mmCIF file of C-alpha atoms in Angstrom:
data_model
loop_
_atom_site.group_PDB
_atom_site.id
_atom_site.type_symbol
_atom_site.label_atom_id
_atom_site.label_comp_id
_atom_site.label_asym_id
_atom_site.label_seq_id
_atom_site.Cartn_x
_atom_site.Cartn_y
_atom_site.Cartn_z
ATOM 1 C CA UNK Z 1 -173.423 -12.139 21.017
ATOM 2 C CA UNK Z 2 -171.186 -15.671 21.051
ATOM 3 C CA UNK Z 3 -172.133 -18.136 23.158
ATOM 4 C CA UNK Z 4 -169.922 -17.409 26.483
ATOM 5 C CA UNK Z 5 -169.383 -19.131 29.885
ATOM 6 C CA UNK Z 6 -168.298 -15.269 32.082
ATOM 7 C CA UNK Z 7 -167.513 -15.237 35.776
ATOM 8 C CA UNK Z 8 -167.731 -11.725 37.002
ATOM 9 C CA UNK Z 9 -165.194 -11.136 39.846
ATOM 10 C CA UNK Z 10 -166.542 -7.872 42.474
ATOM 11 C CA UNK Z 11 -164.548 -6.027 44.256
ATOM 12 C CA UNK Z 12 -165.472 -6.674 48.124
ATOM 13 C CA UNK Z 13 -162.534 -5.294 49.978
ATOM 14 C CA UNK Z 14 -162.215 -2.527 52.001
ATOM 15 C CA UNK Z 15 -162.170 0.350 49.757
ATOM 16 C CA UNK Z 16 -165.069 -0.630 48.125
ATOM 17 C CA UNK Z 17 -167.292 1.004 51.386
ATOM 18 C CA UNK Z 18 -166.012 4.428 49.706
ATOM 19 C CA UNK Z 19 -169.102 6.157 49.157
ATOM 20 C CA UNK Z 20 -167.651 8.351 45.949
ATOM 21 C CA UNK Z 21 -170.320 5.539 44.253
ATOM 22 C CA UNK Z 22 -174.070 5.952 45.440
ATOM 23 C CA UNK Z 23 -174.514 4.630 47.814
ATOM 24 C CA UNK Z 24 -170.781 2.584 47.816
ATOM 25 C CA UNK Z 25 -168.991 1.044 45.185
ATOM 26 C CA UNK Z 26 -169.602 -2.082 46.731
ATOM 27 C CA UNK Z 27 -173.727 -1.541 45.447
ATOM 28 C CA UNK Z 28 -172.589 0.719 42.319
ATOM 29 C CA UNK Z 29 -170.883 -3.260 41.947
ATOM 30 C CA UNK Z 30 -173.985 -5.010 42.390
ATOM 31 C CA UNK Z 31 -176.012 -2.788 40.074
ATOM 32 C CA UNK Z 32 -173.635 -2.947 37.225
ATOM 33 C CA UNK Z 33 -173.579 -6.901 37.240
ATOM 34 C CA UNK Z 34 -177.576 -7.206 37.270
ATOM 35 C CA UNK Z 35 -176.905 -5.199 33.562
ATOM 36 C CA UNK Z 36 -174.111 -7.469 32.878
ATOM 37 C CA UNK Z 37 -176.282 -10.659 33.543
ATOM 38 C CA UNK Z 38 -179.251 -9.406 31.202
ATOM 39 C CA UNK Z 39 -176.301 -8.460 28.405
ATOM 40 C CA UNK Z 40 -174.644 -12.010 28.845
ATOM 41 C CA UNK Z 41 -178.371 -13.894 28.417
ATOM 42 C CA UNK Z 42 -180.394 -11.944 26.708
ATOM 43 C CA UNK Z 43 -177.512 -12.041 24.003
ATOM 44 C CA UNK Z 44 -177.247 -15.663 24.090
ATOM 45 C CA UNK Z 45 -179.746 -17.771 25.771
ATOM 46 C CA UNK Z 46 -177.292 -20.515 26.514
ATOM 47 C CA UNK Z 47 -174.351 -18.389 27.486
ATOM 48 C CA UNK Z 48 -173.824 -18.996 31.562
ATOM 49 C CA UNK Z 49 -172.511 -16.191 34.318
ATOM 50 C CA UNK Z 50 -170.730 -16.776 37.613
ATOM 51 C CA UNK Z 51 -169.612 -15.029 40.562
ATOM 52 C CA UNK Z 52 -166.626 -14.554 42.792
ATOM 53 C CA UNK Z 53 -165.145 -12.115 44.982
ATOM 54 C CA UNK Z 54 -161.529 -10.835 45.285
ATOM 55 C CA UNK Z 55 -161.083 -9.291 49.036
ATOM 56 C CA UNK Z 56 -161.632 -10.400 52.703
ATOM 57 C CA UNK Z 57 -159.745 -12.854 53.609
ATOM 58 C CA UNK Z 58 -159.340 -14.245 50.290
ATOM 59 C CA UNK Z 59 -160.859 -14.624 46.798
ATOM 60 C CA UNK Z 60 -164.649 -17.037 47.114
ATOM 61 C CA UNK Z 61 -166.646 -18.345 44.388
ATOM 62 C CA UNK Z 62 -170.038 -17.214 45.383
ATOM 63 C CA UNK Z 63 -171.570 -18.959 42.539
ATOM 64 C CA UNK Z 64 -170.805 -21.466 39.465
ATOM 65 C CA UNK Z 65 -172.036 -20.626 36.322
ATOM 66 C CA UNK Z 66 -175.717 -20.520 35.964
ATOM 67 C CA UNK Z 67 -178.326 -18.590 33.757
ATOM 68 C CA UNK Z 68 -180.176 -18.358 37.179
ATOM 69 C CA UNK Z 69 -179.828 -14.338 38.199
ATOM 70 C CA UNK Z 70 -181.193 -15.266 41.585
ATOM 71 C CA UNK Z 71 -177.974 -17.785 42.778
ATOM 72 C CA UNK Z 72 -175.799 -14.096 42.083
ATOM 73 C CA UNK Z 73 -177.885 -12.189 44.020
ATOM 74 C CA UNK Z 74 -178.028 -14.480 46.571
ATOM 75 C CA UNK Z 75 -173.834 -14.433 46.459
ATOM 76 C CA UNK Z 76 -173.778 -10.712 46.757
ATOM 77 C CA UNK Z 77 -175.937 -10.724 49.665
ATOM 78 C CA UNK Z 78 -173.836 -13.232 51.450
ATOM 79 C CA UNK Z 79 -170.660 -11.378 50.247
ATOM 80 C CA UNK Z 80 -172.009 -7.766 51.373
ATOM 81 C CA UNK Z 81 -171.499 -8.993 54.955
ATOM 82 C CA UNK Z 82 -167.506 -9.966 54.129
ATOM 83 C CA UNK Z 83 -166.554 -6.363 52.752
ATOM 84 C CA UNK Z 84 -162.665 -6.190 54.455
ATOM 85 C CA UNK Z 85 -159.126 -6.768 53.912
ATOM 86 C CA UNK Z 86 -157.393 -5.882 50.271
ATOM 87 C CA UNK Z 87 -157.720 -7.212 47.226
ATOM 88 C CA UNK Z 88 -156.190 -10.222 45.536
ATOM 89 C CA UNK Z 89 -156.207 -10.073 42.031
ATOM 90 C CA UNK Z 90 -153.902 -12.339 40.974
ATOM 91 C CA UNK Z 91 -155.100 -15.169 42.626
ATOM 92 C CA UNK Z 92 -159.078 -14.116 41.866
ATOM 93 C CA UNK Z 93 -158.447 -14.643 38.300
ATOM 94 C CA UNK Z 94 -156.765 -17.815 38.945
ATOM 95 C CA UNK Z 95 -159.515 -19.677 40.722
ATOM 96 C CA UNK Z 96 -161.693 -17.746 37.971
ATOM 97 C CA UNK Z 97 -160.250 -19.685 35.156
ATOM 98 C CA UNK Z 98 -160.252 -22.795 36.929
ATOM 99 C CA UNK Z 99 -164.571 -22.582 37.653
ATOM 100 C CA UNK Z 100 -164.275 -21.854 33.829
ATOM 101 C CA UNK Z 101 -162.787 -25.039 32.749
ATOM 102 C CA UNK Z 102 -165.640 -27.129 34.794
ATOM 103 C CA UNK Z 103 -168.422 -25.454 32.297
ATOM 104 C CA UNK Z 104 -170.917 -28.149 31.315
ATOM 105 C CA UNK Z 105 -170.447 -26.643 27.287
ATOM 106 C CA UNK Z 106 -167.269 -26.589 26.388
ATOM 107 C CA UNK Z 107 -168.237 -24.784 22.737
ATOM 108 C CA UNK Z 108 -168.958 -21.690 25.333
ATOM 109 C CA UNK Z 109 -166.183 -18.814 24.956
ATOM 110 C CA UNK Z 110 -164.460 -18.109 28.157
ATOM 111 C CA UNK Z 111 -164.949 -14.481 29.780
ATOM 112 C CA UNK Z 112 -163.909 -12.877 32.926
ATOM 113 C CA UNK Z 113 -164.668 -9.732 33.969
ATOM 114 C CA UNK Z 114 -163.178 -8.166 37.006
ATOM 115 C CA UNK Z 115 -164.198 -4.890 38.842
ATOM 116 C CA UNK Z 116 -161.102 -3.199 40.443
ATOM 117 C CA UNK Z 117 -161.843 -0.585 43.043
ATOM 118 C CA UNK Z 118 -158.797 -0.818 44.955
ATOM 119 C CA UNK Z 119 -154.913 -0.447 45.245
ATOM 120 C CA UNK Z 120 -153.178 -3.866 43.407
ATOM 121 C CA UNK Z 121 -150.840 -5.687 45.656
ATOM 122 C CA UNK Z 122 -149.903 -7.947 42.814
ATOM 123 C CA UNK Z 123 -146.164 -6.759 40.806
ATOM 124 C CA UNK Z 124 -146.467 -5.472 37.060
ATOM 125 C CA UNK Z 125 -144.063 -8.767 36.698
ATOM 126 C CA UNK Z 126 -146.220 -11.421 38.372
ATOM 127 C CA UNK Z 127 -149.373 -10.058 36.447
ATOM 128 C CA UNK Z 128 -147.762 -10.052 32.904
ATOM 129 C CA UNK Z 129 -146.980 -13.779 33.486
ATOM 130 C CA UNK Z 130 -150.451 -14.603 34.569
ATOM 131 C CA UNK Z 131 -151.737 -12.313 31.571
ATOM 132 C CA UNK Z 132 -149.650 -14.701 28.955
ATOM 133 C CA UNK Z 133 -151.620 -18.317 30.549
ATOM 134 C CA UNK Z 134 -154.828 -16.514 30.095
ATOM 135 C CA UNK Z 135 -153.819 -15.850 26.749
ATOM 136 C CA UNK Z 136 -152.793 -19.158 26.116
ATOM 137 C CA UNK Z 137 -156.003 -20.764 27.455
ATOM 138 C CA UNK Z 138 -158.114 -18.746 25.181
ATOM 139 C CA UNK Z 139 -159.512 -16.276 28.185
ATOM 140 C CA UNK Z 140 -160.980 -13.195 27.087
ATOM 141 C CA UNK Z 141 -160.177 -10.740 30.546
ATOM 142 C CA UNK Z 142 -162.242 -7.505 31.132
ATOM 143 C CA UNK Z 143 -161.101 -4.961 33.467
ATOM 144 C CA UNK Z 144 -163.651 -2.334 35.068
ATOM 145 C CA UNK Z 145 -161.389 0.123 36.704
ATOM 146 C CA UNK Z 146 -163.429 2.706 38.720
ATOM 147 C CA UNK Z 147 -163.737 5.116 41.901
ATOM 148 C CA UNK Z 148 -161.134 7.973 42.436
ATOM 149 C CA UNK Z 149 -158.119 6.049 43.401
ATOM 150 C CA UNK Z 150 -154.789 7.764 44.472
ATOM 151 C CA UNK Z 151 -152.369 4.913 43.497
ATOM 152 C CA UNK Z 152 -152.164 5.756 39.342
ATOM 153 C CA UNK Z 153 -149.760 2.453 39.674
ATOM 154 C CA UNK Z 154 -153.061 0.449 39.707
ATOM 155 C CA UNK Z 155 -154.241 1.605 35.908
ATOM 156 C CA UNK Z 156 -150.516 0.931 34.852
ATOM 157 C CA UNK Z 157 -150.835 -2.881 35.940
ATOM 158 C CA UNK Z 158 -154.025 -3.608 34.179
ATOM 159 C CA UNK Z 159 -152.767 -1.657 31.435
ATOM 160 C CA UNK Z 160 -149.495 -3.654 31.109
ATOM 161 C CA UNK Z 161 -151.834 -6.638 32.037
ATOM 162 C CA UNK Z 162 -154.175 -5.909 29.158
ATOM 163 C CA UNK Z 163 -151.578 -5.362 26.356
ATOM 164 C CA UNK Z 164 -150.597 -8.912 26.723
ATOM 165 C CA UNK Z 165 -153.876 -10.284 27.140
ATOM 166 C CA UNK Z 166 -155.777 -9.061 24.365
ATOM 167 C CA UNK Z 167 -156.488 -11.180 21.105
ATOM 168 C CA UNK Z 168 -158.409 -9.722 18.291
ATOM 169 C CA UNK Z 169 -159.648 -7.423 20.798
ATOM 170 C CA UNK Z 170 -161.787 -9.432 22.938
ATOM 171 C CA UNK Z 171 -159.749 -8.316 26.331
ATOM 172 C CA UNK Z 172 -160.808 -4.658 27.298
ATOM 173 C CA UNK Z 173 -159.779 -2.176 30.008
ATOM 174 C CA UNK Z 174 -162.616 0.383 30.785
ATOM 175 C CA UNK Z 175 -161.844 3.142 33.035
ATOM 176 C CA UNK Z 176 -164.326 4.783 34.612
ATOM 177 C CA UNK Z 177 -163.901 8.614 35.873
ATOM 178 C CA UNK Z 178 -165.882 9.826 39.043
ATOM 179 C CA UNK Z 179 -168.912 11.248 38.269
ATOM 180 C CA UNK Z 180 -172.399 11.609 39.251
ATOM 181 C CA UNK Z 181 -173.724 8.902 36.889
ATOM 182 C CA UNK Z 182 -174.330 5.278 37.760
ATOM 183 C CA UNK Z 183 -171.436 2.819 37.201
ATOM 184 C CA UNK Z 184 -174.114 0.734 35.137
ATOM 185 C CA UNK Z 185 -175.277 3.543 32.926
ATOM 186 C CA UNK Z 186 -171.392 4.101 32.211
ATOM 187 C CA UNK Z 187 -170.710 0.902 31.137
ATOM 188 C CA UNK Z 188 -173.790 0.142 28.851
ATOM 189 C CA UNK Z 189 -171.915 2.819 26.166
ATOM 190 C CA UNK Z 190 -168.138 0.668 26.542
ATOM 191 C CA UNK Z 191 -166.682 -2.233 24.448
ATOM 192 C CA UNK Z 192 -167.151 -4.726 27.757
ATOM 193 C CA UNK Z 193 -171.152 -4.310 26.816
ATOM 194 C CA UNK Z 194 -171.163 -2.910 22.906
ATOM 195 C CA UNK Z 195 -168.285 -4.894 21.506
ATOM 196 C CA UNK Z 196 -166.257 -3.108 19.603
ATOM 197 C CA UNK Z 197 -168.288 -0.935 17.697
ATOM 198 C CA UNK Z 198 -168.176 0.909 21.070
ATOM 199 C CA UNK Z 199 -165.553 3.793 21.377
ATOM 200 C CA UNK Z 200 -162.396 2.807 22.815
ATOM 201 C CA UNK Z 201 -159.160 4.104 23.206
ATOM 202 C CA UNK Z 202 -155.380 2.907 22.578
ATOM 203 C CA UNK Z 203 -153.771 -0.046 23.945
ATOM 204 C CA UNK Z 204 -157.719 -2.022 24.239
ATOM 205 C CA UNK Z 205 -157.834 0.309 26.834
ATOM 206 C CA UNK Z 206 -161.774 2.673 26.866
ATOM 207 C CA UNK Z 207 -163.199 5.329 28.550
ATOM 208 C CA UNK Z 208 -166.816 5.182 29.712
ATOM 209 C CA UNK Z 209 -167.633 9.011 29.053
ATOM 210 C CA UNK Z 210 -168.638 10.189 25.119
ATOM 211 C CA UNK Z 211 -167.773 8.357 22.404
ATOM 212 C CA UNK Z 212 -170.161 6.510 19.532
ATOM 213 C CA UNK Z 213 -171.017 3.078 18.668
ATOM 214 C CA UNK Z 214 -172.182 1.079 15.720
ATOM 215 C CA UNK Z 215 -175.880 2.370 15.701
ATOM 216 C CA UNK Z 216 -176.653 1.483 12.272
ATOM 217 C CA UNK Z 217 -176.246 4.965 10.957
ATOM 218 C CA UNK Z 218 -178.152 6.664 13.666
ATOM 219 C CA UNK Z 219 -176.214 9.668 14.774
ATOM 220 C CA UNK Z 220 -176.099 8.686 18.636
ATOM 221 C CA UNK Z 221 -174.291 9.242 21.421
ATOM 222 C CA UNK Z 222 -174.557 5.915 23.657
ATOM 223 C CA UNK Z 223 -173.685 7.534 26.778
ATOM 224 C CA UNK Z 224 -176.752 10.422 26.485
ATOM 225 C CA UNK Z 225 -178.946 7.545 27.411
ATOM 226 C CA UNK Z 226 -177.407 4.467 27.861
ATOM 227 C CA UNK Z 227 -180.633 2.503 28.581
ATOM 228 C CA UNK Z 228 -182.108 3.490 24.684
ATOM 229 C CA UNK Z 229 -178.581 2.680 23.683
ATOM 230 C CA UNK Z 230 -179.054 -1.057 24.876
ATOM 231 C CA UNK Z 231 -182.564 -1.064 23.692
ATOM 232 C CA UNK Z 232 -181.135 0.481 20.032
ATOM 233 C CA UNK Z 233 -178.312 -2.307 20.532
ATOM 234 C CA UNK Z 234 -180.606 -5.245 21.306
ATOM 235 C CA UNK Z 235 -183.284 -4.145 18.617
ATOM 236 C CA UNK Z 236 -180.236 -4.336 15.864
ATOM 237 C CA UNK Z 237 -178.661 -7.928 16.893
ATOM 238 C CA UNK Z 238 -182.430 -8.698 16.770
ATOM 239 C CA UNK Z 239 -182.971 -7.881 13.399
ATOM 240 C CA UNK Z 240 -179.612 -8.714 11.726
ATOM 241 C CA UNK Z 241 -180.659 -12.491 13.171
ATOM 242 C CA UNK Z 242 -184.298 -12.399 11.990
ATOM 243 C CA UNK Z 243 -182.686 -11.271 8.196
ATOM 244 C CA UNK Z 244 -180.485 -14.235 8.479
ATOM 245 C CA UNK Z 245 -183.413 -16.633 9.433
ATOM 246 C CA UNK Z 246 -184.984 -15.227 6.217
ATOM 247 C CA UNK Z 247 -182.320 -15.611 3.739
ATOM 248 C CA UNK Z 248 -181.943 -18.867 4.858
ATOM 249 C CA UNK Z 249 -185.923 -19.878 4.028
ATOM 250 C CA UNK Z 250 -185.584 -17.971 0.920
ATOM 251 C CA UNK Z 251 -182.443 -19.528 -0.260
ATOM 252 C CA UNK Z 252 -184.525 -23.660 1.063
ATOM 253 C CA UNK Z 253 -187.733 -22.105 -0.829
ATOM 254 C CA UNK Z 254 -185.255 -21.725 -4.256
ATOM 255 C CA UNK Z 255 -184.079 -24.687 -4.224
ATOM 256 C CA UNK Z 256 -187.458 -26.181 -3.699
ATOM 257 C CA UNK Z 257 -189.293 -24.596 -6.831
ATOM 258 C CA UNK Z 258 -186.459 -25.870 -8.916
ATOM 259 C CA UNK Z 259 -186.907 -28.881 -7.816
ATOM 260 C CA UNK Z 260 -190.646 -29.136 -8.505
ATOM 261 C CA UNK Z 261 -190.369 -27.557 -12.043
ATOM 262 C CA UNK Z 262 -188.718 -30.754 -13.276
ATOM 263 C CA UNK Z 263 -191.424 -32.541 -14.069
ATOM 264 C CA UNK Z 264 -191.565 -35.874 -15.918
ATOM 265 C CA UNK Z 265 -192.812 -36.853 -19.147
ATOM 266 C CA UNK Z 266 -196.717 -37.255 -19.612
ATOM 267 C CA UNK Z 267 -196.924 -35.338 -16.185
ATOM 268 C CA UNK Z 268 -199.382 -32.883 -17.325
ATOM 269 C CA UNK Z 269 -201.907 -35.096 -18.823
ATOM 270 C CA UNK Z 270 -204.823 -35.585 -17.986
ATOM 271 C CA UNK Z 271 -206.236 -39.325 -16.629
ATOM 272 C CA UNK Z 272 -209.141 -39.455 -18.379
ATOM 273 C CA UNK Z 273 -210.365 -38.239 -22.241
ATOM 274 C CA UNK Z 274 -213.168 -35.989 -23.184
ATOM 275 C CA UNK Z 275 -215.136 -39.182 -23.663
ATOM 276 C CA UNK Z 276 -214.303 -40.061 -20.293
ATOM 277 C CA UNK Z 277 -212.322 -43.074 -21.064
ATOM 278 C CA UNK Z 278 -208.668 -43.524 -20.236
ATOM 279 C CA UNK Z 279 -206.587 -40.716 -21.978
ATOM 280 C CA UNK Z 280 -203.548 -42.038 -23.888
ATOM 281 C CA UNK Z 281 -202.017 -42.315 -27.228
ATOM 282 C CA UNK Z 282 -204.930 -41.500 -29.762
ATOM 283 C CA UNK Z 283 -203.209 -42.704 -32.768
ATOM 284 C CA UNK Z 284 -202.881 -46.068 -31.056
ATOM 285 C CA UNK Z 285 -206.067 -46.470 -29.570
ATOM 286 C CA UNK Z 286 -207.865 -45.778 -33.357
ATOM 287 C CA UNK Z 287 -205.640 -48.496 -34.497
ATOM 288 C CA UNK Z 288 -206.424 -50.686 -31.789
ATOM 289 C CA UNK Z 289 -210.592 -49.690 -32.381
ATOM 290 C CA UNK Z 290 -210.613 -50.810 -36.161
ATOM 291 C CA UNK Z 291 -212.316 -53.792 -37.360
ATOM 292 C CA UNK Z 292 -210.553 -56.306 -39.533
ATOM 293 C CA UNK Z 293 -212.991 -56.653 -42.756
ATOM 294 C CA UNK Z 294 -210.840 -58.040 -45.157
#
């Protein structure tokens, strides 16, 4: 994985005490971003995550970007408490941006990803504009659309917000249908957590149920058991890094034989004669040995 800076926005207004999510989509919220953390880290050991929330009275930054899972937990507790009001989505991924500029490493890619659990109060107009300054700031946005909602105008935003967003496909909008599987174990088998070799639909747009993934030939279906499928997924990054490692020494241990092959002139000769004396041109030393008679 790149190294990343990724605030995760959650969804803490009112509609996320629906219980459609065991045991709310509030929880089925903090469950999915303990996987998110361990993607975001384990990938990268220098990549940072963040967290903010969206409802209540207004959009909070719970905590800065940190490779410390404790300071998110910590955020969701405190957050848990201020489940009301609507959400404000717009504005969330404003003030998201803005935490992402302050990152200490400034070679770190900028990510947010936003859960959406709730009607959008925001126009289709308002959220295209904000979708083009993302785009121009070099912001990857991921949208986690999920619980049964009955405004269908709410996938048609992020959906127009998401075709202007996305950039060599690094924006994604992952819907996820009711069912009786965790909202984690959903998202392990999408693009948000597989990249792209994950299954994904028209538009940057995927659905969390079926599809395949880049399992280096296996014949595997991610979402049959998504925690072997970030096992197989970890194991593979893993390995394609440990090949590159070796090619590397192999290609420093050529160029070091060469090297010592060249070897210079009387190299290989010996320092001292079978006599034991110093070894060295014979022909001169018997000239040097002779007597003058005459």
């Amino acid at each position: 994985m790149p190294l990343q800076a990724v605030m995760l926005v959650v969804d803490n207004s009112e509609s996320s005490r629906n219980g459609d999510y065991t045991p709310s989509r509030f929880d089925a919220q903090v469950d999915a971003i303990n996987i998110l953390f361990d993607s975001v880290t384990q990938g990268n050991p220098e990549s940072s995550v963040g967290l903010m929330s969206m409802g209540g009275k207004g959009p909070e930054v719970l905590s800065t970007l940190t490779t410390e899972r404790g300071k998110l937990l910590e955020g969701l507790h405190r957050t848990k408490k201020k489940i009301s009001g609507s959400s404000h989505l717009a504005t969330g991924i404003q003030i998201a941006s803005l935490a992402l500029k302050h990152r200490q490493n400034k070679s770190q890619r900028q990510r947010i990803i936003v859960f959406v659990c709730s009607p959008v109060a925001d126009d289709e107009k308002k959220l295209v504009s904000l979708a083009k300054k993302m785009k121009k700031g070099n912001i990857d946005i991921d949208f986690i659309l999920f619980g049964d909602l009955d405004d269908d105008d709410v996938q048609k935003k992020l959906e127009a917000f998401n075709n202007v967003v996305k950039g060599n496909d690094n924006s994604h909008l992952v819907v996820v249908p009711p069912s009786g599987k965790l909202l984690s174990d959903q998202l392990i088998s999408t693009p948000i957590m597989m990249g792209e070799g994950a299954s994904g639909g028209a538009g940057g747009s995927g659905m969390a149920e079926g599809g395949g993934g880049d399992f280096g030939g296996f014949d595997f279906d991610p979402s049959a058991d998504p925690e072997l499928a970030l096992a197989l997924r970890m194991s593979m990054e893993e390995e394609n890094a440990r090949q590159a490692r070796a090619a590397q020494e192999d290609e420093a241990s050529k160029g070091k034989t060469d090297l010592e092959d060249i070897k210079e002139e009387g190299e290989n000769q010996p320092l001292l004669d079978k006599r034991g004396g110093p070894s060295g041109d014979k022909k001169d030393k018997d000239g040097d040995d002779k007597m003058d008679t005459s």
